[in-house]
mmCIF file of C-alpha atoms in Angstrom:
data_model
loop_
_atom_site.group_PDB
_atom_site.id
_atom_site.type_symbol
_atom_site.label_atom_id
_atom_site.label_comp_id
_atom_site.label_asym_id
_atom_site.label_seq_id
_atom_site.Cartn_x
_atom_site.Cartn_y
_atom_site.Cartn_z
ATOM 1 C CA UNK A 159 33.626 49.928 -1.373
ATOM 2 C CA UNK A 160 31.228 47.517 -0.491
ATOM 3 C CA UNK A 161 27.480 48.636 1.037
ATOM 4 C CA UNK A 162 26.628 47.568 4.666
ATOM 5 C CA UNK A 163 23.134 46.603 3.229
ATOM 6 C CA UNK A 164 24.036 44.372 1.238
ATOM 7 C CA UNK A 165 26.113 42.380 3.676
ATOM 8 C CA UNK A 166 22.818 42.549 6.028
ATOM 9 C CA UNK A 167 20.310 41.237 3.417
ATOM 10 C CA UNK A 168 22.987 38.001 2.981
ATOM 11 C CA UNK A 169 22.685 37.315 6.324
ATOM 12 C CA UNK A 170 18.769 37.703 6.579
ATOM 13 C CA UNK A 171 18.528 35.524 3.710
ATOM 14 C CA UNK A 172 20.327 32.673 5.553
ATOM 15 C CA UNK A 173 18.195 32.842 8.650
ATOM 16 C CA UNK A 174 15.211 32.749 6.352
ATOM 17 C CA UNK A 175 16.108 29.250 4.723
ATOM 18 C CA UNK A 176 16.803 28.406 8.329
ATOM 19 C CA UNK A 177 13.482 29.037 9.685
ATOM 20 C CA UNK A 178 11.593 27.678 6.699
ATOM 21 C CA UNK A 179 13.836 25.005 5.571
ATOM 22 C CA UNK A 180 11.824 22.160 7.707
ATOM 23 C CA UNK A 181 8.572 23.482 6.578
ATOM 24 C CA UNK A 182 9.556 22.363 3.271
ATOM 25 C CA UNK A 183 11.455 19.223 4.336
ATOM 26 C CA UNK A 184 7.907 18.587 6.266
ATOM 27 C CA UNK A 185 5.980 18.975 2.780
ATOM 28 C CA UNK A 186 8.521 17.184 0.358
ATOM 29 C CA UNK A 187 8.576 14.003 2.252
ATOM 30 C CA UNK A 188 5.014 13.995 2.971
ATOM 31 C CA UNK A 189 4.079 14.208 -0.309
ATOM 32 C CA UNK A 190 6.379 11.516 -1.454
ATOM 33 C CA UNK A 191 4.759 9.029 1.560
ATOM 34 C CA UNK A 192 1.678 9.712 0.273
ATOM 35 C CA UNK A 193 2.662 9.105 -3.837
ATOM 36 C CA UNK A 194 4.318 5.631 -2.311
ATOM 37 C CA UNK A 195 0.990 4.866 -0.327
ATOM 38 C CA UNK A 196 -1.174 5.282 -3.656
ATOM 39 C CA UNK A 197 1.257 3.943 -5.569
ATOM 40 C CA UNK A 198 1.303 0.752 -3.413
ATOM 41 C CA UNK A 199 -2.574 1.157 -2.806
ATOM 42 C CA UNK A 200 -3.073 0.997 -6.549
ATOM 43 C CA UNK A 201 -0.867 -2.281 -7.081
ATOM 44 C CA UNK A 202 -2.477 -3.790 -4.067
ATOM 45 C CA UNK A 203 -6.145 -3.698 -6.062
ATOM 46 C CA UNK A 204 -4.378 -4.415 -9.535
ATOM 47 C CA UNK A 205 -3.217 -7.695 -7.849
ATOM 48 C CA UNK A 206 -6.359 -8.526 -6.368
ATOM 49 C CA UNK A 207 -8.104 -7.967 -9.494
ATOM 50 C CA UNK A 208 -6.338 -10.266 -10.879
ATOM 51 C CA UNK A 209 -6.011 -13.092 -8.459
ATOM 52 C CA UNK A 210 -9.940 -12.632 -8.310
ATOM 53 C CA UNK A 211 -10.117 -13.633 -12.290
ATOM 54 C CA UNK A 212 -8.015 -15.852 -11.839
ATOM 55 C CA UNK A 213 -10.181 -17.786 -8.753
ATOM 56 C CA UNK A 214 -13.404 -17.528 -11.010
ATOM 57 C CA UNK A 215 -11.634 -18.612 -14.229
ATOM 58 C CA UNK A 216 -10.834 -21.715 -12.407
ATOM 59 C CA UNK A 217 -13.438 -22.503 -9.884
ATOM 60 C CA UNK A 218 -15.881 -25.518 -10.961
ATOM 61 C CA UNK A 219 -18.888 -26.438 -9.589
ATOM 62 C CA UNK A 220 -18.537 -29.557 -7.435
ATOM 63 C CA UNK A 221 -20.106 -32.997 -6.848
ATOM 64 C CA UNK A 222 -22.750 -31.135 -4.990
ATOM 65 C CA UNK A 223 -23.003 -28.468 -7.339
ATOM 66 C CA UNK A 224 -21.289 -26.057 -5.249
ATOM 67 C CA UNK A 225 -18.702 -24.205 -6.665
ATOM 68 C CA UNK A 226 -15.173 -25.782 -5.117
ATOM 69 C CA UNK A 227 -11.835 -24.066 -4.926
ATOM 70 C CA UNK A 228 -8.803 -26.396 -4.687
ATOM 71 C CA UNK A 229 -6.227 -25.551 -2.587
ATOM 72 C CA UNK A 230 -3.787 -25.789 -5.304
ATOM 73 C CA UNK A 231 -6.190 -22.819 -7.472
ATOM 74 C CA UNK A 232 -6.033 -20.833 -3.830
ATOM 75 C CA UNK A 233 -2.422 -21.142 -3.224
ATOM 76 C CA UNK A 234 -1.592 -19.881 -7.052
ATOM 77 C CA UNK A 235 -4.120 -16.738 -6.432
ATOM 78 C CA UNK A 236 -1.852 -15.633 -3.272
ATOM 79 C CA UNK A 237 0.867 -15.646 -5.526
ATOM 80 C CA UNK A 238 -0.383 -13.739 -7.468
ATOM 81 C CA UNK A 239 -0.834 -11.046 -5.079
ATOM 82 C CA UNK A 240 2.189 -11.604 -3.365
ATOM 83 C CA UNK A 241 4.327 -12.012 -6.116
ATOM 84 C CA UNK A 242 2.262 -10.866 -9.317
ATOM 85 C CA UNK A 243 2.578 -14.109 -10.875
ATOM 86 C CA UNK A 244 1.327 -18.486 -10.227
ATOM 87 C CA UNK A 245 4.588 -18.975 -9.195
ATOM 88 C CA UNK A 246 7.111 -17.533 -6.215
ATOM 89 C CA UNK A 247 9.344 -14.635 -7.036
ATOM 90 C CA UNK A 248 10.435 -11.230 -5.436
ATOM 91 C CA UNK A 249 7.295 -9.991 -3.577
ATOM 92 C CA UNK A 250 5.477 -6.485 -5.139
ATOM 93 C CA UNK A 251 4.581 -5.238 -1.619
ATOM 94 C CA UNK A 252 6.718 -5.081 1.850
ATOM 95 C CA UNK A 253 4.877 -6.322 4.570
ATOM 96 C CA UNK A 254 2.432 -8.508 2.915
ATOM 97 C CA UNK A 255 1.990 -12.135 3.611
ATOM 98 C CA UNK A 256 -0.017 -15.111 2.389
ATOM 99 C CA UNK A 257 -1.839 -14.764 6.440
ATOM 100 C CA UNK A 258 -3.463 -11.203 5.140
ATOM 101 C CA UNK A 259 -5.259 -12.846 1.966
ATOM 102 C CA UNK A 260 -9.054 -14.165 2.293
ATOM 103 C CA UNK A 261 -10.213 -16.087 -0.291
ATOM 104 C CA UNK A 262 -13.861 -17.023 0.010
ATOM 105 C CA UNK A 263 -17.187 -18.139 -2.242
ATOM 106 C CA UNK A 264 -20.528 -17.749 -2.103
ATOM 107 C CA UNK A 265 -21.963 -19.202 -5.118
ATOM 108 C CA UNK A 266 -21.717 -17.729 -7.589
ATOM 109 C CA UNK A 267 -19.984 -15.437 -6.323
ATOM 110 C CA UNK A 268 -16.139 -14.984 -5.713
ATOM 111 C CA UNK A 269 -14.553 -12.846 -2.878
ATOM 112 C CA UNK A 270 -10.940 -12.145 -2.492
ATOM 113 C CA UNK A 271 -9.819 -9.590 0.137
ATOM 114 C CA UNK A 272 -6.241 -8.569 1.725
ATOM 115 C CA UNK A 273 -5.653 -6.393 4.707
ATOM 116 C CA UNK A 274 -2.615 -4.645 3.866
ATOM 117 C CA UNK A 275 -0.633 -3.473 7.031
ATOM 118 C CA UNK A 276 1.281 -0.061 5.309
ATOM 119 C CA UNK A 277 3.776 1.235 6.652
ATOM 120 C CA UNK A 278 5.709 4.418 5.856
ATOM 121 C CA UNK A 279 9.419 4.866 5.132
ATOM 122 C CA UNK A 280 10.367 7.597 7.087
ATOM 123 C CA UNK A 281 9.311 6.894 10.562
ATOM 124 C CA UNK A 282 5.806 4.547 12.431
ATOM 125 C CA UNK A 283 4.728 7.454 14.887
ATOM 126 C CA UNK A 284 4.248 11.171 14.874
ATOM 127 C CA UNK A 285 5.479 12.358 18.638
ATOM 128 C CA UNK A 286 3.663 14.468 20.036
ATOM 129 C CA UNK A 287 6.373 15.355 22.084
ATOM 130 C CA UNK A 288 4.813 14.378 26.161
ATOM 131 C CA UNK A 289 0.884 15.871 25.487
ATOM 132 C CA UNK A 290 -0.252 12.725 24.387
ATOM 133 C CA UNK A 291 0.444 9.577 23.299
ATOM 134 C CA UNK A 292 2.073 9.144 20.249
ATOM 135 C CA UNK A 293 -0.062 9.261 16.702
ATOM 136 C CA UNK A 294 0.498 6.033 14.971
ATOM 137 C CA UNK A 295 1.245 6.800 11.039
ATOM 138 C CA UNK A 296 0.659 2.795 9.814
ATOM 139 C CA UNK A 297 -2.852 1.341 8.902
ATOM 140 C CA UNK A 298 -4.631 -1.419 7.413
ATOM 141 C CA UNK A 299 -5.134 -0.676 3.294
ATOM 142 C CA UNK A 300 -8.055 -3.130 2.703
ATOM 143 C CA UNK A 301 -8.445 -4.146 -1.045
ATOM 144 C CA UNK A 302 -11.975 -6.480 -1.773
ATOM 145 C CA UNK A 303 -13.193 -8.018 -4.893
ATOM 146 C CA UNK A 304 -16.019 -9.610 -5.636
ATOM 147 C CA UNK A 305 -16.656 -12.075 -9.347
ATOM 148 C CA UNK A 306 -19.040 -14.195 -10.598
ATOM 149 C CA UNK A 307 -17.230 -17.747 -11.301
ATOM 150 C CA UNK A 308 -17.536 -18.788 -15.072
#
């Protein structure tokens, strides 16, 4: 014979996991959106980094004395931001393009920054469902670095 209690405790259990199940949904995906956010912030500054060497390795000092960046030494530092390497290939970030990369120099100094537009996976606005307007989950990541030319 089977006890009534037993029967009732299954079905309590069931509207338990009901209840809490988006809770933990909630926390699961918002922990891995913010893993993929350091994750890409992280590659973002490795790249920059080393576009930055790069700029400095190869800027020369001019006619003038001023240090002078070719276009050809700028175009190769993008890619290596955009793509990790001098050369085109499949891009290390979504999003990114060669428009978000500054390259600048103030001698003898060498600046590289990128304004990152990030984006998360899952969805671009919180809804606040009518009380406000809508909270807006993408931002600029900003990654600057700053070299002395050789």
């Amino acid at each position: 014979m089977m006890n009534f209690s037993i029967c009732k405790q299954q079905g309590l259990a069931a509207i338990e996991l009901t209840i809490i199940l988006p809770f933990i949904l909630l926390l699961i995906f918002s922990t891995a959106e913010f893993g993929r956010l350091l994750y890409q912030y992280n590659a973002l500054n490795k790249s920059v980094r080393d576009a930055t060497r790069y700029v400095s390795n190869y800027a020369r000092p001019g006619d003038t004395g001023v240090l002078e960046i070719t276009d050809d030494i700028k175009q190769r530092a993008k890619n290596l931001i955009l793509y990790g390497f001098i050369v085109t290939g499949a891009p290390l970030l979504p999003n990114l393009s060669a428009d978000d990369i500054t390259i600048s120099d103030s001698d003898p100094f060498i600046t590289v920054s990128v304004n990152y537009p990030w984006q998360p996976i899952f969805t671009d606005s919180l809804s606040t469902f009518g009380f406000s307007n809508d909270i807006n989950l993408s931002f600029l990541l900003v990654a600057t670095y700053t070299m002395r030319a050789l």
